[in-house]
Amino acid sequence: MSVFTPPSRLLFGPGPSQVPERVYQAMAQPIVGHLDPFLFEQFEHIRAALRELFGTKNQFVHALSGTGSAGMEASLSNFVLPGQKLAVFSAGYFSERIIDMGKRHGANVVVLNKPWGETFTEAEATEFLNKEKPAVAAFVHAETSTGALQEPKAITGPAHAVGALTIADCVTSLGALPINVDENGIDIAYSCTQKGLSCPPGMSPVTASPAAIERLRARTAPCPIWYLDYGLLLEYYEGSHRYHHTAPVSSIYALREGLAAIMEEGVNKRFARHQNAHQYFVKRAAKEGLSLLVPEGRRVPNLNTLCVPEGVDDPKTRKRLLTEKGIEIAGGFGPLAGKIFRIGVMGPLATEPNVDLLFDSLLECMK
Ligand SMILES: Cc1ncc(COP(=O)(O)O)c(C=O)c1O
């Protein structure tokens, strides 16, 4: 085998995002066993920081082994019983994944569809939920395939009014913008480590409200996915620390260190830095005559979706950016294939000079 030298990239895509050096250093530290008290101490640091980032006082806050999709699957398999009605608000690729998973778990899935890139108003949610009266309502907070940000209360208010639990996909929002789980009435939320938390992929932060945990305790049949069964996982994380699975120690170190960096910066300062970088991105786009897909007021600040201008070749531009500048951005897919660039401005890259660097390089490669 040849010498292992991964290329150096600037990760301006939707994720994975740029990882600070100290996180890589943490991953290189010697591992301990998965039942070592040192590891459980790290879990507690992680839980405290995640609580702050999620904006919750929930006891149940953990980082699952697995990527964001594991959090999605855990949320559905633990809280939606086969045959129960699951209402999904769908206007992008990741809500479609929720629908697919819900069906695989035997839920009675009902969907309110809108074109990709749109979001839902309280009036639309109320009409749909009053008609369907689901056990659980699910939506994507920050839809990575479109760059649209859903106002959580527009869905959680009407959902609670009909007695439904709410699931929010916060895979792209956690760590970059406020989620305010408690204030927004989100019962179940899941995320990932490779976007707003600036860590490598591999873990899925999750939280669940006391009402959700009560439903979990009332289950008579166990969660059909043994690996993601919160009843069993709680024994490992919070209870006797009994062996459940061999936790990925190096990924836990990385998350611990990534969160330590965020806490040192300050959560509100970090959110403001991302918001500023986003505003600067919007200003620079306007200056260059480029438009964004999502209207102002409902844009995901750390994931900008820039319309590909007439006459510009999307795949060629992205390929040139990667090979000539070492910069990764993503294209659109589904109905947005060839129509948008998806540009993540997050973590260490969320600064004005980095936004300028991105635009200067993009404009050169679009020529
Ligand atoms: C909104 C959203 N949900 C879920 C996922 C799935 O996460 P993962 O790829 O980490 O499994 C992603 C991934 O990009 C996402 O953007």
Coordinates of C-alpha atoms and ligand atoms in Angstrom, one line a residue:
M1 CA 0.0 0.0 0.0
S2 CA 1.2 3.5 -0.8
V3 CA 1.8 6.2 1.8
F4 CA -1.6 7.5 3.2
T5 CA -1.9 11.2 2.6
P6 CA -5.5 12.4 2.3
P7 CA -5.8 15.6 0.3
S8 CA -6.2 18.9 2.2
R9 CA -9.6 20.3 1.5
L10 CA -11.7 23.3 2.5
L11 CA -15.0 21.8 3.2
F12 CA -17.6 24.3 2.1
G13 CA -20.2 21.6 1.4
P14 CA -23.3 20.7 3.4
G15 CA -21.2 18.4 5.6
P16 CA -18.9 17.0 6.6
S17 CA -17.6 20.5 7.5
Q18 CA -14.2 21.7 8.4
V19 CA -12.7 20.1 11.6
P20 CA -10.4 22.1 13.9
E21 CA -7.0 20.7 14.5
R22 CA -7.6 20.1 18.2
V23 CA -10.4 17.7 17.4
Y24 CA -8.0 15.7 15.2
Q25 CA -5.5 15.7 18.0
A26 CA -8.1 14.4 20.4
M27 CA -8.9 11.5 18.1
A28 CA -5.3 10.6 18.0
Q29 CA -5.2 10.1 21.8
P30 CA -4.9 6.5 23.2
I31 CA -8.3 4.9 23.7
V32 CA -9.7 3.6 26.9
G33 CA -12.2 0.7 27.2
H34 CA -15.9 1.4 26.5
L35 CA -16.7 0.7 30.2
D36 CA -13.9 2.9 31.6
P37 CA -15.1 5.5 34.1
F38 CA -13.0 8.1 32.1
L39 CA -15.2 7.5 29.1
F40 CA -18.4 8.0 31.2
E41 CA -16.9 11.3 32.5
Q42 CA -16.5 12.4 28.9
F43 CA -20.2 11.4 28.2
E44 CA -21.2 13.8 31.0
H45 CA -19.2 16.7 29.5
I46 CA -20.8 15.9 26.1
R47 CA -24.3 15.8 27.6
A48 CA -23.9 19.1 29.4
A49 CA -22.7 20.9 26.2
L50 CA -25.4 19.3 24.0
R51 CA -28.1 20.4 26.5
E52 CA -26.9 23.9 26.0
L53 CA -26.8 23.7 22.2
F54 CA -30.2 21.9 21.9
G55 CA -31.6 24.5 24.3
T56 CA -33.2 22.0 26.7
K57 CA -33.3 20.9 30.3
N58 CA -34.2 17.3 29.2
Q59 CA -32.6 14.6 31.3
F60 CA -32.4 12.4 28.1
V61 CA -29.6 13.9 26.0
H62 CA -27.1 11.5 24.5
A63 CA -24.8 11.0 21.6
L64 CA -25.7 7.7 19.8
S65 CA -23.1 5.7 17.9
G66 CA -24.0 6.2 14.3
T67 CA -24.5 9.1 11.9
G68 CA -27.5 11.4 11.7
S69 CA -29.6 8.7 10.1
A70 CA -29.2 6.6 13.2
G71 CA -30.8 9.4 15.2
M72 CA -33.6 9.5 12.7
E73 CA -34.1 5.8 12.8
A74 CA -33.9 5.8 16.6
S75 CA -36.5 8.5 16.9
L76 CA -39.0 6.6 14.6
S77 CA -38.4 3.2 16.0
N78 CA -38.6 4.2 19.7
F79 CA -41.5 6.6 19.5
V80 CA -43.7 5.4 16.6
L81 CA -45.4 2.1 17.1
P82 CA -46.4 -0.1 14.1
G83 CA -49.8 0.9 12.9
Q84 CA -49.6 4.3 14.7
K85 CA -50.2 7.4 12.6
L86 CA -47.1 9.4 11.7
A87 CA -47.6 12.8 10.1
V88 CA -44.7 14.1 8.0
F89 CA -44.2 17.6 6.7
S90 CA -42.3 17.1 3.5
A91 CA -40.6 19.7 1.3
G92 CA -37.2 18.2 0.6
Y93 CA -35.1 15.0 0.5
F94 CA -34.6 14.4 4.2
S95 CA -38.3 14.5 5.0
E96 CA -38.7 11.9 2.3
R97 CA -36.2 9.7 4.2
I98 CA -38.4 10.1 7.3
I99 CA -41.4 8.9 5.3
D100 CA -39.4 5.9 3.9
M101 CA -38.2 4.9 7.4
G102 CA -41.6 5.4 8.9
K103 CA -43.1 3.1 6.3
R104 CA -40.4 0.5 7.0
H105 CA -41.3 0.6 10.7
G106 CA -45.0 -0.2 9.8
A107 CA -46.3 3.3 10.7
N108 CA -49.4 4.6 9.1
V109 CA -47.6 7.5 7.4
V110 CA -49.6 10.5 6.2
V111 CA -47.8 13.3 4.4
L112 CA -48.3 17.0 3.8
N113 CA -46.3 17.8 0.7
K114 CA -45.0 21.1 -0.6
P115 CA -42.5 21.8 -3.4
W116 CA -38.9 21.4 -2.4
G117 CA -37.6 24.6 -0.8
E118 CA -40.9 25.7 0.8
T119 CA -41.8 25.6 4.5
F120 CA -45.1 25.2 6.4
T121 CA -47.2 27.8 8.0
E122 CA -49.1 27.3 11.3
A123 CA -52.5 27.5 9.4
E124 CA -51.4 24.7 7.0
A125 CA -50.1 22.6 9.9
T126 CA -53.3 23.1 11.9
E127 CA -55.6 22.1 9.1
F128 CA -53.5 18.9 8.3
L129 CA -53.0 17.8 11.9
N130 CA -56.6 18.5 12.9
K131 CA -57.7 16.3 10.0
E132 CA -55.2 13.5 10.6
K133 CA -54.8 13.5 14.5
P134 CA -51.5 11.6 14.4
A135 CA -49.7 10.1 17.3
V136 CA -46.4 11.7 16.1
A137 CA -45.6 14.6 13.8
A138 CA -42.2 14.9 12.2
F139 CA -40.5 17.7 10.3
V140 CA -37.0 18.8 9.2
H141 CA -35.8 22.0 11.0
A142 CA -33.0 22.8 8.5
E143 CA -33.6 21.0 5.2
T144 CA -30.1 20.4 3.8
S145 CA -31.4 19.6 0.3
T146 CA -32.9 23.0 -0.2
G147 CA -31.5 25.4 2.5
A148 CA -35.0 26.1 3.9
L149 CA -35.5 26.6 7.6
Q150 CA -38.8 25.5 9.2
E151 CA -40.2 27.6 12.1
P152 CA -40.7 24.8 14.7
K153 CA -43.7 26.4 16.6
A154 CA -45.8 26.5 13.4
I155 CA -45.9 22.7 13.6
T156 CA -45.3 21.9 17.3
G157 CA -48.2 24.0 18.6
P158 CA -50.9 22.4 16.4
A159 CA -49.3 19.0 16.9
H160 CA -49.6 19.3 20.7
A161 CA -53.1 20.5 20.4
V162 CA -54.1 17.1 19.0
G163 CA -52.0 15.2 21.5
A164 CA -49.1 14.3 19.1
L165 CA -45.4 14.1 20.0
T166 CA -43.1 16.1 17.7
I167 CA -39.9 15.0 16.1
A168 CA -37.5 17.6 14.7
D169 CA -34.6 16.7 12.4
C170 CA -31.9 19.0 13.6
V171 CA -29.0 17.4 11.6
T172 CA -27.9 20.6 10.0
S173 CA -29.0 23.1 12.6
L174 CA -27.3 21.8 15.8
G175 CA -24.3 23.9 16.8
A176 CA -24.8 26.6 14.1
L177 CA -28.1 28.2 15.1
P178 CA -30.5 28.1 18.1
I179 CA -32.9 25.2 18.2
N180 CA -34.5 26.0 21.6
V181 CA -36.0 22.5 22.0
D182 CA -37.9 23.3 25.2
E183 CA -39.2 26.7 24.2
N184 CA -40.2 25.4 20.7
G185 CA -42.1 22.4 22.0
I186 CA -39.9 19.8 20.3
D187 CA -40.3 16.4 22.0
I188 CA -37.7 14.4 20.1
A189 CA -34.7 15.9 18.3
Y190 CA -31.7 14.3 16.6
S191 CA -28.6 15.6 14.9
C192 CA -25.1 14.6 13.6
T193 CA -21.6 15.6 14.5
Q194 CA -20.3 16.5 11.0
K195 CA -22.0 19.8 10.3
G196 CA -22.6 22.5 12.9
L197 CA -20.5 20.8 15.5
S198 CA -17.4 20.7 13.3
C199 CA -16.5 17.1 14.2
P200 CA -16.0 14.1 11.9
P201 CA -19.2 12.1 11.1
G202 CA -20.0 9.1 13.3
M203 CA -22.2 10.2 16.2
S204 CA -25.8 11.3 16.5
P205 CA -26.7 13.7 19.4
V206 CA -30.3 13.1 20.5
T207 CA -32.7 14.4 23.0
A208 CA -36.2 13.5 24.2
S209 CA -38.7 15.3 26.5
P210 CA -40.2 13.9 29.6
A211 CA -43.5 13.4 27.7
A212 CA -41.7 11.4 25.1
I213 CA -39.9 9.3 27.7
E214 CA -43.3 8.6 29.3
R215 CA -44.5 7.2 26.0
L216 CA -41.4 5.1 25.7
R217 CA -41.9 3.6 29.2
A218 CA -45.5 2.8 28.2
R219 CA -44.5 0.6 25.3
T220 CA -45.5 -3.0 25.7
A221 CA -43.4 -4.3 22.8
P222 CA -39.7 -3.6 22.7
C223 CA -38.2 -1.2 20.1
P224 CA -37.8 -3.4 16.9
I225 CA -34.2 -2.2 16.4
W226 CA -32.1 -3.7 19.2
Y227 CA -29.1 -1.5 18.5
L228 CA -31.1 1.7 18.9
D229 CA -33.4 0.6 21.7
Y230 CA -33.4 3.6 24.1
G231 CA -34.6 1.3 26.9
L232 CA -31.4 -0.7 26.6
L233 CA -29.2 2.3 25.7
L234 CA -30.3 4.1 28.9
E235 CA -28.9 1.3 31.0
Y236 CA -25.5 1.8 29.3
Y237 CA -25.5 5.6 29.3
E238 CA -27.3 6.5 32.5
G239 CA -28.0 3.4 34.5
S240 CA -25.6 0.6 35.6
H241 CA -23.4 1.4 32.6
R242 CA -23.9 -2.2 31.6
Y243 CA -22.3 -3.2 28.3
H244 CA -24.6 -2.7 25.3
H245 CA -22.2 -2.1 22.4
T246 CA -18.6 -1.1 22.1
A247 CA -18.9 2.7 22.0
P248 CA -16.6 4.3 19.4
V249 CA -14.1 5.8 21.8
S250 CA -12.1 8.0 19.3
S251 CA -15.3 9.5 18.0
I252 CA -16.4 10.3 21.5
Y253 CA -13.1 12.0 22.1
A254 CA -13.6 14.0 19.0
L255 CA -17.1 15.1 20.0
R256 CA -15.9 16.0 23.5
E257 CA -13.1 18.2 22.1
G258 CA -15.3 19.8 19.4
L259 CA -17.9 20.7 22.1
A260 CA -15.2 22.0 24.4
A261 CA -14.1 24.4 21.6
I262 CA -17.7 25.5 21.1
M263 CA -18.2 26.1 24.9
E264 CA -14.9 28.1 25.0
E265 CA -16.2 30.3 22.1
G266 CA -19.6 30.6 23.8
V267 CA -22.8 29.3 22.3
N268 CA -24.4 32.6 21.6
K269 CA -21.2 34.0 20.1
R270 CA -21.0 31.0 17.8
F271 CA -24.5 31.4 16.6
A272 CA -23.9 35.1 16.0
R273 CA -20.7 34.3 14.1
H274 CA -22.6 32.0 11.8
Q275 CA -25.4 34.5 11.3
N276 CA -22.9 37.2 10.4
A277 CA -21.1 35.0 8.0
H278 CA -24.5 34.2 6.4
Q279 CA -25.4 37.8 6.1
Y280 CA -22.0 38.5 4.5
F281 CA -22.6 35.6 2.1
V282 CA -25.9 37.1 1.1
K283 CA -24.4 40.5 0.6
R284 CA -21.5 39.2 -1.5
A285 CA -23.9 37.1 -3.6
A286 CA -26.0 40.2 -4.4
K287 CA -22.9 42.1 -5.3
E288 CA -21.9 39.4 -7.8
G289 CA -25.4 39.3 -9.3
L290 CA -26.1 35.8 -7.9
S291 CA -29.5 34.8 -6.3
L292 CA -30.4 32.5 -3.5
L293 CA -33.1 29.8 -3.9
V294 CA -34.8 30.4 -0.5
P295 CA -36.4 33.8 0.2
E296 CA -35.1 35.9 3.0
G297 CA -36.5 35.1 6.4
R298 CA -36.5 31.3 6.0
R299 CA -33.0 30.6 5.0
V300 CA -30.7 28.1 6.9
P301 CA -27.9 30.4 7.9
N302 CA -25.1 27.8 7.7
L303 CA -26.3 26.2 4.4
N304 CA -26.7 28.6 1.5
T305 CA -28.3 27.5 -1.7
L306 CA -27.1 29.6 -4.5
C307 CA -28.9 29.4 -7.9
V308 CA -26.6 28.2 -10.7
P309 CA -26.5 31.1 -13.2
E310 CA -27.6 30.6 -16.8
G311 CA -24.8 29.2 -18.9
V312 CA -22.7 27.9 -16.0
D313 CA -22.0 24.2 -16.0
D314 CA -22.7 22.9 -12.4
P315 CA -20.6 19.7 -12.3
K316 CA -17.7 21.2 -14.2
T317 CA -17.6 24.2 -11.9
R318 CA -17.6 22.0 -8.8
K319 CA -15.0 19.7 -10.2
R320 CA -12.7 22.7 -11.0
L321 CA -13.2 24.1 -7.5
L322 CA -12.2 20.8 -6.0
T323 CA -9.2 20.0 -8.2
E324 CA -7.8 23.5 -8.7
K325 CA -8.7 25.1 -5.4
G326 CA -9.2 22.2 -3.0
I327 CA -12.6 23.5 -2.2
E328 CA -15.6 21.2 -1.8
I329 CA -19.2 22.5 -2.4
A330 CA -22.2 20.4 -3.3
G331 CA -24.8 20.5 -6.1
G332 CA -28.5 20.1 -5.9
F333 CA -30.3 16.8 -6.3
G334 CA -33.8 15.6 -7.0
P335 CA -35.9 18.4 -8.5
L336 CA -33.0 20.8 -7.8
A337 CA -30.3 18.9 -9.6
G338 CA -28.2 21.3 -11.7
K339 CA -30.1 24.3 -10.4
I340 CA -28.3 25.1 -7.1
F341 CA -24.9 25.0 -5.4
R342 CA -25.2 24.0 -1.8
I343 CA -22.6 25.9 0.2
G344 CA -22.0 25.3 3.9
V345 CA -20.4 28.1 5.8
M346 CA -19.9 26.7 9.2
G347 CA -17.5 26.1 12.0
P348 CA -14.0 27.5 11.4
L349 CA -15.0 28.6 7.9
A350 CA -17.8 30.9 9.1
T351 CA -15.9 34.2 8.8
E352 CA -16.0 37.0 6.3
P353 CA -12.5 36.3 4.8
N354 CA -13.5 32.7 4.2
V355 CA -16.7 33.7 2.5
D356 CA -14.6 36.0 0.2
L357 CA -12.2 33.2 -0.5
L358 CA -15.1 31.0 -1.4
F359 CA -16.7 33.6 -3.8
D360 CA -13.4 34.5 -5.4
S361 CA -12.7 30.9 -6.2
L362 CA -16.2 30.1 -7.3
L363 CA -16.4 33.0 -9.6
E364 CA -13.1 32.0 -11.2
C365 CA -14.2 28.4 -11.7
M366 CA -17.6 29.4 -13.1
K367 CA -15.9 31.2 -16.0
Ligands
LIG1 C1 -31.4 17.1 7.3 C2 -30.7 15.8 7.3 N1 -31.2 14.8 7.9 C3 -30.6 13.6 8.0 C4 -29.4 13.4 7.4 C5 -28.7 12.1 7.5 O1 -27.5 12.2 8.2 P1 -26.3 11.2 8.0 O2 -25.8 11.4 6.6 O3 -25.3 11.8 9.0 O4 -26.7 9.9 8.3 C6 -28.8 14.5 6.8 C7 -27.4 14.3 6.1 O5 -26.9 15.2 5.5 C8 -29.4 15.7 6.7 O6 -28.9 16.8 6.1

